[in-house]
Amino acid sequence: MTQTAPLSNAGRPAAVQPAAILAVIPALNEARHIETCIRSLMAGSQALRQVPMLVADGGSSDDTVAIVERLRTEFPNLSVLHNPKRLQAAALNLAAAGAPVAATILVRCDAHSIYPENFILDVAQSLVDTGAASLVIPMDAVGETCFEKANAWIVDTPLGSGGAAHRGGKASGWVDHGHHAGFDLSWYRRIGGYDESFSHNEDAEYDVRLGKAGGRVYLDAGIRIQYIPRGNVRRLWKQYEGYGRGRAKNVRKHGSRLKLRQTVPILALLGSALGLVASLVYWPAIILPLGYVAILALASGLVALKHKSLCGLYAGLAAGTMHMSWAFGYLREATRPKG
């Protein structure tokens, strides 16, 4: 649960030395987004050009690496780190293991995001000011294509993300988990970094171990990023199925319980499936899946009206894809035999 606090970094000049910071962007086939991401990260203070910035590439088959290499002529502090394990967790661990001696702060940046000026410096400063072991931030989803826009409009609502604090949250404070932005490297190394057996949900798993070790996570709502969501059903399904599998692995590893917002998609999937099967012998049971579809259809209409755009009609499809894939991934992993 988020607790409000007066701490904020808005408008504060950076005091953390650039040499104390290492910025890392895990990437895999991000040719569409990587240049926009890097340029947004480099906007602001000239001190940003003194911060080592690694693009940890997991073996991209598109032009991601070529684009980064071209940008190095403009930003000499930029370099490519080859990540043979491909996963984001491995990328951060690899960067932390090879961090410069002077580095005490690791800033995680995502290639799908657009950052405000001085983001890296602000994250580092807020981490120091709060004394947190990790700093997390809110994500404000934005879209370019019609489906991306609908996805963005619905994901930050309770129907989309279930009200997660880091999804469009407005209040700063101490939290159990959030979207990772900055790490105290001493804490990161102390608890062993990310668990590389997690392809998804590695951040939530890290936060569980951090909490058990006595580390604290601070959500700074004054530092916000724009996140570009997946642009079609197939990619969105793959993303959220992975999230579901990761959450199930987390529950299995730590014995933690699901929150209500995480239980609802599972109930929606099971209820809809049960209703379809039961309707073969008792037709009123069809109200379960039809009721769920009606909720999604209503959400689509409301989003379209709110944003005065027919793109909003995709909102229900996006929400339903998130719910069903997350629940499917969770149940698939949770019922998998151990070993």
CSV table of C-alpha atoms in Angstrom, one decimal:
chain,number,residue,atom,x,y,z
A,1,MET,CA,0.0,0.0,0.0
A,2,THR,CA,1.3,3.4,-0.9
A,3,GLN,CA,2.0,5.9,1.9
A,4,THR,CA,2.2,9.6,0.9
A,5,ALA,CA,5.4,11.4,1.7
A,6,PRO,CA,6.7,15.0,1.1
A,7,LEU,CA,9.8,13.9,-0.8
A,8,SER,CA,10.0,15.1,-4.4
A,9,ASN,CA,12.8,15.9,-6.8
A,10,ALA,CA,10.8,18.3,-9.0
A,11,GLY,CA,13.0,21.2,-10.1
A,12,ARG,CA,15.9,20.2,-7.9
A,13,PRO,CA,19.4,20.6,-9.5
A,14,ALA,CA,21.3,17.3,-9.7
A,15,ALA,CA,24.0,16.9,-7.2
A,16,VAL,CA,25.0,13.2,-7.8
A,17,GLN,CA,28.2,13.0,-9.8
A,18,PRO,CA,27.8,11.4,-13.2
A,19,ALA,CA,30.6,9.0,-12.5
A,20,ALA,CA,28.5,7.5,-9.7
A,21,ILE,CA,25.8,6.5,-12.2
A,22,LEU,CA,25.5,3.6,-14.7
A,23,ALA,CA,22.5,3.7,-17.0
A,24,VAL,CA,21.4,0.5,-18.8
A,25,ILE,CA,18.9,-0.1,-21.5
A,26,PRO,CA,18.0,-3.8,-22.1
A,27,ALA,CA,17.0,-4.2,-25.7
A,28,LEU,CA,16.0,-6.9,-28.2
A,29,ASN,CA,14.8,-5.9,-31.7
A,30,GLU,CA,13.9,-2.4,-30.7
A,31,ALA,CA,14.9,-0.6,-33.9
A,32,ARG,CA,11.5,1.2,-34.0
A,33,HIS,CA,12.0,2.8,-30.5
A,34,ILE,CA,15.7,2.8,-29.5
A,35,GLU,CA,16.7,6.1,-31.0
A,36,THR,CA,13.7,8.0,-29.6
A,37,CYS,CA,14.5,6.4,-26.2
A,38,ILE,CA,18.2,7.3,-26.2
A,39,ARG,CA,17.6,10.9,-27.4
A,40,SER,CA,15.0,11.4,-24.7
A,41,LEU,CA,17.4,10.1,-22.1
A,42,MET,CA,20.2,12.4,-23.3
A,43,ALA,CA,18.0,15.6,-23.3
A,44,GLY,CA,18.8,18.1,-20.6
A,45,SER,CA,21.9,18.7,-18.6
A,46,GLN,CA,25.3,18.3,-20.3
A,47,ALA,CA,26.3,16.1,-17.3
A,48,LEU,CA,24.2,13.4,-19.0
A,49,ARG,CA,27.0,13.0,-21.6
A,50,GLN,CA,29.3,12.0,-18.8
A,51,VAL,CA,27.1,9.2,-17.5
A,52,PRO,CA,28.1,5.8,-19.0
A,53,MET,CA,25.1,4.4,-20.9
A,54,LEU,CA,24.9,0.8,-22.0
A,55,VAL,CA,22.5,-0.7,-24.4
A,56,ALA,CA,22.5,-4.4,-23.4
A,57,ASP,CA,21.4,-6.1,-26.6
A,58,GLY,CA,20.1,-9.6,-26.4
A,59,GLY,CA,21.0,-10.5,-30.0
A,60,SER,CA,18.7,-8.3,-32.1
A,61,SER,CA,18.1,-9.4,-35.6
A,62,ASP,CA,16.9,-6.0,-36.7
A,63,ASP,CA,18.9,-2.7,-36.9
A,64,THR,CA,18.9,-2.0,-33.1
A,65,VAL,CA,22.7,-2.4,-32.8
A,66,ALA,CA,23.4,-0.5,-36.0
A,67,ILE,CA,21.3,2.5,-34.8
A,68,VAL,CA,23.1,2.5,-31.4
A,69,GLU,CA,26.5,2.4,-33.1
A,70,ARG,CA,25.5,5.4,-35.3
A,71,LEU,CA,24.4,7.3,-32.2
A,72,ARG,CA,27.8,6.7,-30.6
A,73,THR,CA,29.3,9.4,-32.8
A,74,GLU,CA,26.9,11.9,-31.2
A,75,PHE,CA,27.0,10.5,-27.7
A,76,PRO,CA,30.5,9.1,-26.9
A,77,ASN,CA,29.2,7.9,-23.5
A,78,LEU,CA,27.0,5.3,-25.2
A,79,SER,CA,28.1,1.8,-25.9
A,80,VAL,CA,26.7,-1.7,-26.7
A,81,LEU,CA,26.9,-4.5,-24.2
A,82,HIS,CA,26.2,-7.9,-25.8
A,83,ASN,CA,23.8,-10.0,-23.6
A,84,PRO,CA,24.1,-13.6,-24.7
A,85,LYS,CA,21.3,-14.7,-22.3
A,86,ARG,CA,18.9,-12.3,-24.0
A,87,LEU,CA,16.7,-11.6,-21.0
A,88,GLN,CA,16.3,-8.3,-19.2
A,89,ALA,CA,17.3,-9.8,-15.9
A,90,ALA,CA,20.6,-11.1,-17.4
A,91,ALA,CA,21.2,-7.7,-19.0
A,92,LEU,CA,21.0,-5.8,-15.6
A,93,ASN,CA,23.1,-8.4,-13.9
A,94,LEU,CA,25.7,-8.3,-16.6
A,95,ALA,CA,25.9,-4.5,-16.4
A,96,ALA,CA,26.1,-4.5,-12.6
A,97,ALA,CA,28.9,-7.1,-12.6
A,98,GLY,CA,31.0,-4.9,-15.0
A,99,ALA,CA,30.0,-1.5,-13.6
A,100,PRO,CA,32.8,1.1,-13.2
A,101,VAL,CA,34.4,1.1,-9.7
A,102,ALA,CA,33.0,4.6,-9.1
A,103,ALA,CA,29.4,3.6,-9.9
A,104,THR,CA,27.1,3.3,-6.9
A,105,ILE,CA,23.8,3.7,-8.7
A,106,LEU,CA,22.3,1.7,-11.5
A,107,VAL,CA,19.5,3.3,-13.5
A,108,ARG,CA,17.3,1.0,-15.6
A,109,CYS,CA,15.8,2.4,-18.7
A,110,ASP,CA,13.3,0.6,-21.1
A,111,ALA,CA,13.6,0.9,-24.8
A,112,HIS,CA,9.8,1.1,-25.2
A,113,SER,CA,9.7,4.3,-23.1
A,114,ILE,CA,10.1,8.1,-23.7
A,115,TYR,CA,11.8,9.9,-20.9
A,116,PRO,CA,11.5,13.4,-19.4
A,117,GLU,CA,14.6,15.7,-19.4
A,118,ASN,CA,17.3,14.7,-16.9
A,119,PHE,CA,15.6,11.5,-16.0
A,120,ILE,CA,18.8,9.6,-15.2
A,121,LEU,CA,20.1,12.4,-13.0
A,122,ASP,CA,16.7,12.9,-11.3
A,123,VAL,CA,16.4,9.1,-10.5
A,124,ALA,CA,19.9,9.0,-9.0
A,125,GLN,CA,19.2,12.1,-6.9
A,126,SER,CA,15.9,10.9,-5.6
A,127,LEU,CA,17.4,7.5,-4.7
A,128,VAL,CA,20.0,9.3,-2.6
A,129,ASP,CA,17.6,11.8,-1.1
A,130,THR,CA,15.1,9.1,0.0
A,131,GLY,CA,17.8,6.6,1.1
A,132,ALA,CA,15.8,3.9,-0.7
A,133,ALA,CA,17.4,0.7,-1.8
A,134,SER,CA,15.3,0.9,-5.0
A,135,LEU,CA,13.4,3.7,-6.7
A,136,VAL,CA,10.3,3.1,-8.8
A,137,ILE,CA,8.2,5.4,-10.9
A,138,PRO,CA,4.8,5.7,-12.6
A,139,MET,CA,4.3,4.9,-16.2
A,140,ASP,CA,1.9,6.9,-18.4
A,141,ALA,CA,1.0,4.8,-21.4
A,142,VAL,CA,0.8,6.6,-24.8
A,143,GLY,CA,0.2,5.2,-28.2
A,144,GLU,CA,1.0,5.9,-31.9
A,145,THR,CA,-1.1,3.4,-33.8
A,146,CYS,CA,-4.9,3.0,-33.2
A,147,PHE,CA,-4.5,-0.2,-31.2
A,148,GLU,CA,-1.6,1.3,-29.2
A,149,LYS,CA,-3.8,4.3,-28.3
A,150,ALA,CA,-6.7,2.1,-27.1
A,151,ASN,CA,-4.2,-0.1,-25.2
A,152,ALA,CA,-2.7,3.0,-23.6
A,153,TRP,CA,-6.1,4.5,-22.7
A,154,ILE,CA,-7.3,1.3,-21.0
A,155,VAL,CA,-4.1,-0.1,-19.4
A,156,ASP,CA,-3.8,2.7,-16.8
A,157,THR,CA,-7.4,2.2,-15.6
A,158,PRO,CA,-8.6,-0.3,-12.9
A,159,LEU,CA,-10.0,-2.5,-15.7
A,160,GLY,CA,-6.7,-2.6,-17.4
A,161,SER,CA,-4.0,-2.8,-14.7
A,162,GLY,CA,-6.2,-3.2,-11.7
A,163,GLY,CA,-5.1,0.0,-10.1
A,164,ALA,CA,-1.4,-0.8,-9.7
A,165,ALA,CA,0.3,2.2,-8.1
A,166,HIS,CA,3.0,2.5,-10.8
A,167,ARG,CA,0.4,2.6,-13.6
A,168,GLY,CA,-0.5,6.3,-13.7
A,169,GLY,CA,-0.2,6.7,-9.9
A,170,LYS,CA,-0.1,10.3,-8.5
A,171,ALA,CA,1.2,9.8,-4.9
A,172,SER,CA,4.8,9.4,-3.9
A,173,GLY,CA,5.6,7.1,-1.0
A,174,TRP,CA,7.0,3.8,0.2
A,175,VAL,CA,5.6,0.8,-1.7
A,176,ASP,CA,6.1,-3.0,-1.9
A,177,HIS,CA,6.7,-3.0,-5.7
A,178,GLY,CA,6.7,-0.8,-8.8
A,179,HIS,CA,8.3,-0.1,-12.1
A,180,HIS,CA,12.1,-0.2,-11.5
A,181,ALA,CA,14.1,2.9,-12.3
A,182,GLY,CA,17.0,3.1,-10.0
A,183,PHE,CA,19.0,0.8,-7.7
A,184,ASP,CA,21.5,1.3,-5.0
A,185,LEU,CA,24.2,-1.0,-6.4
A,186,SER,CA,25.4,-2.2,-2.9
A,187,TRP,CA,21.8,-3.5,-2.3
A,188,TYR,CA,21.6,-4.9,-5.8
A,189,ARG,CA,24.7,-6.9,-5.3
A,190,ARG,CA,23.9,-7.8,-1.7
A,191,ILE,CA,20.8,-9.7,-2.6
A,192,GLY,CA,22.2,-11.2,-5.8
A,193,GLY,CA,20.6,-9.0,-8.4
A,194,TYR,CA,17.8,-10.3,-10.6
A,195,ASP,CA,16.9,-14.0,-10.7
A,196,GLU,CA,17.7,-14.9,-14.3
A,197,SER,CA,15.3,-17.9,-14.2
A,198,PHE,CA,12.5,-15.2,-14.5
A,199,SER,CA,11.9,-14.1,-18.1
A,200,HIS,CA,9.0,-11.9,-16.8
A,201,ASN,CA,8.2,-10.5,-13.3
A,202,GLU,CA,11.8,-10.4,-12.4
A,203,ASP,CA,11.3,-7.0,-10.9
A,204,ALA,CA,8.5,-8.1,-8.5
A,205,GLU,CA,10.6,-11.2,-7.5
A,206,TYR,CA,13.5,-8.9,-6.8
A,207,ASP,CA,11.3,-6.6,-4.6
A,208,VAL,CA,10.2,-9.6,-2.5
A,209,ARG,CA,13.8,-10.6,-1.7
A,210,LEU,CA,14.7,-7.0,-1.1
A,211,GLY,CA,11.9,-6.5,1.4
A,212,LYS,CA,12.9,-9.7,3.2
A,213,ALA,CA,16.5,-8.4,3.4
A,214,GLY,CA,15.4,-5.1,4.9
A,215,GLY,CA,15.6,-2.9,1.8
A,216,ARG,CA,12.9,-0.4,1.0
A,217,VAL,CA,11.3,0.7,-2.3
A,218,TYR,CA,10.2,4.3,-2.9
A,219,LEU,CA,7.8,5.4,-5.6
A,220,ASP,CA,8.6,8.9,-6.8
A,221,ALA,CA,5.5,10.2,-8.6
A,222,GLY,CA,7.4,13.3,-9.6
A,223,ILE,CA,9.4,11.4,-12.1
A,224,ARG,CA,7.2,10.0,-14.8
A,225,ILE,CA,7.8,8.2,-18.1
A,226,GLN,CA,5.7,7.7,-21.2
A,227,TYR,CA,5.4,4.0,-22.1
A,228,ILE,CA,4.5,2.8,-25.6
A,229,PRO,CA,2.4,-0.4,-25.2
A,230,ARG,CA,2.3,-3.4,-27.5
A,231,GLY,CA,0.7,-2.7,-30.9
A,232,ASN,CA,-1.3,-5.8,-31.7
A,233,VAL,CA,-3.2,-8.7,-30.0
A,234,ARG,CA,-0.4,-11.3,-30.7
A,235,ARG,CA,2.3,-9.2,-29.1
A,236,LEU,CA,0.1,-8.1,-26.2
A,237,TRP,CA,-0.9,-11.7,-25.5
A,238,LYS,CA,2.7,-12.9,-25.5
A,239,GLN,CA,3.6,-10.0,-23.1
A,240,TYR,CA,0.9,-10.6,-20.6
A,241,GLU,CA,1.1,-14.4,-20.7
A,242,GLY,CA,4.7,-14.0,-19.7
A,243,TYR,CA,3.7,-11.7,-16.9
A,244,GLY,CA,1.2,-14.3,-15.7
A,245,ARG,CA,3.8,-17.1,-15.8
A,246,GLY,CA,6.2,-14.9,-13.9
A,247,ARG,CA,3.7,-14.1,-11.2
A,248,ALA,CA,3.0,-17.8,-10.7
A,249,LYS,CA,6.7,-18.5,-10.4
A,250,ASN,CA,7.0,-15.7,-7.9
A,251,VAL,CA,4.1,-17.2,-5.8
A,252,ARG,CA,5.7,-20.6,-6.0
A,253,LYS,CA,9.1,-19.4,-5.0
A,254,HIS,CA,8.1,-17.1,-2.1
A,255,GLY,CA,4.8,-18.5,-1.0
A,256,SER,CA,3.2,-15.0,-1.5
A,257,ARG,CA,-0.5,-14.4,-2.1
A,258,LEU,CA,-2.2,-12.9,-5.1
A,259,LYS,CA,-3.8,-9.5,-4.7
A,260,LEU,CA,-7.5,-9.0,-5.6
A,261,ARG,CA,-6.6,-7.2,-8.8
A,262,GLN,CA,-4.5,-10.2,-9.8
A,263,THR,CA,-7.2,-12.7,-8.9
A,264,VAL,CA,-10.0,-11.1,-11.0
A,265,PRO,CA,-8.5,-12.1,-14.4
A,266,ILE,CA,-8.3,-15.7,-13.3
A,267,LEU,CA,-11.9,-15.7,-12.1
A,268,ALA,CA,-12.9,-14.1,-15.4
A,269,LEU,CA,-11.2,-16.8,-17.5
A,270,LEU,CA,-12.4,-19.7,-15.3
A,271,GLY,CA,-15.9,-18.2,-15.1
A,272,SER,CA,-16.2,-17.6,-18.9
A,273,ALA,CA,-14.9,-21.1,-19.7
A,274,LEU,CA,-17.2,-22.8,-17.2
A,275,GLY,CA,-20.1,-20.8,-18.5
A,276,LEU,CA,-19.5,-21.8,-22.1
A,277,VAL,CA,-19.2,-25.5,-21.1
A,278,ALA,CA,-22.2,-25.4,-18.7
A,279,SER,CA,-24.4,-23.6,-21.3
A,280,LEU,CA,-24.4,-26.8,-23.4
A,281,VAL,CA,-26.6,-28.4,-20.8
A,282,TYR,CA,-28.0,-25.4,-19.0
A,283,TRP,CA,-28.3,-22.4,-21.4
A,284,PRO,CA,-28.6,-19.6,-18.8
A,285,ALA,CA,-24.9,-20.3,-17.9
A,286,ILE,CA,-24.0,-18.4,-21.0
A,287,ILE,CA,-24.6,-15.2,-19.1
A,288,LEU,CA,-21.1,-15.6,-17.5
A,289,PRO,CA,-19.0,-15.2,-20.7
A,290,LEU,CA,-21.6,-12.9,-22.3
A,291,GLY,CA,-21.6,-10.7,-19.1
A,292,TYR,CA,-17.8,-10.4,-19.3
A,293,VAL,CA,-17.9,-9.5,-23.0
A,294,ALA,CA,-20.6,-6.9,-22.3
A,295,ILE,CA,-18.3,-5.3,-19.7
A,296,LEU,CA,-15.5,-5.1,-22.3
A,297,ALA,CA,-17.9,-3.7,-24.9
A,298,LEU,CA,-19.1,-1.1,-22.5
A,299,ALA,CA,-15.5,-0.1,-21.7
A,300,SER,CA,-14.8,0.2,-25.4
A,301,GLY,CA,-17.7,2.5,-25.9
A,302,LEU,CA,-16.9,4.7,-22.9
A,303,VAL,CA,-13.2,5.0,-23.9
A,304,ALA,CA,-14.2,5.9,-27.5
A,305,LEU,CA,-16.5,8.6,-26.2
A,306,LYS,CA,-14.1,9.9,-23.6
A,307,HIS,CA,-11.3,10.3,-26.2
A,308,LYS,CA,-13.6,11.2,-29.1
A,309,SER,CA,-11.9,8.6,-31.2
A,310,LEU,CA,-13.0,5.4,-32.9
A,311,CYS,CA,-9.7,3.9,-31.8
A,312,GLY,CA,-11.1,3.6,-28.4
A,313,LEU,CA,-13.3,0.8,-29.6
A,314,TYR,CA,-10.2,-1.4,-29.4
A,315,ALA,CA,-10.0,-0.8,-25.7
A,316,GLY,CA,-12.1,-3.8,-24.7
A,317,LEU,CA,-10.2,-6.1,-27.0
A,318,ALA,CA,-6.9,-4.9,-25.4
A,319,ALA,CA,-8.3,-5.3,-21.9
A,320,GLY,CA,-9.7,-8.7,-22.6
A,321,THR,CA,-6.4,-9.8,-24.2
A,322,MET,CA,-4.5,-8.7,-21.1
A,323,HIS,CA,-6.9,-10.5,-18.7
A,324,MET,CA,-7.1,-13.8,-20.6
A,325,SER,CA,-3.4,-14.1,-21.4
A,326,TRP,CA,-2.3,-13.2,-17.9
A,327,ALA,CA,-4.7,-15.7,-16.4
A,328,PHE,CA,-3.8,-18.4,-18.9
A,329,GLY,CA,-0.1,-17.8,-18.3
A,330,TYR,CA,-0.6,-17.9,-14.5
A,331,LEU,CA,-2.7,-21.1,-14.5
A,332,ARG,CA,-0.3,-22.8,-17.0
A,333,GLU,CA,2.7,-22.2,-14.8
A,334,ALA,CA,0.9,-22.8,-11.5
A,335,THR,CA,-0.3,-26.2,-12.6
A,336,ARG,CA,3.0,-27.2,-14.1
A,337,PRO,CA,4.6,-30.1,-12.2
A,338,LYS,CA,7.6,-29.0,-10.1
A,339,GLY,CA,11.0,-30.1,-11.0
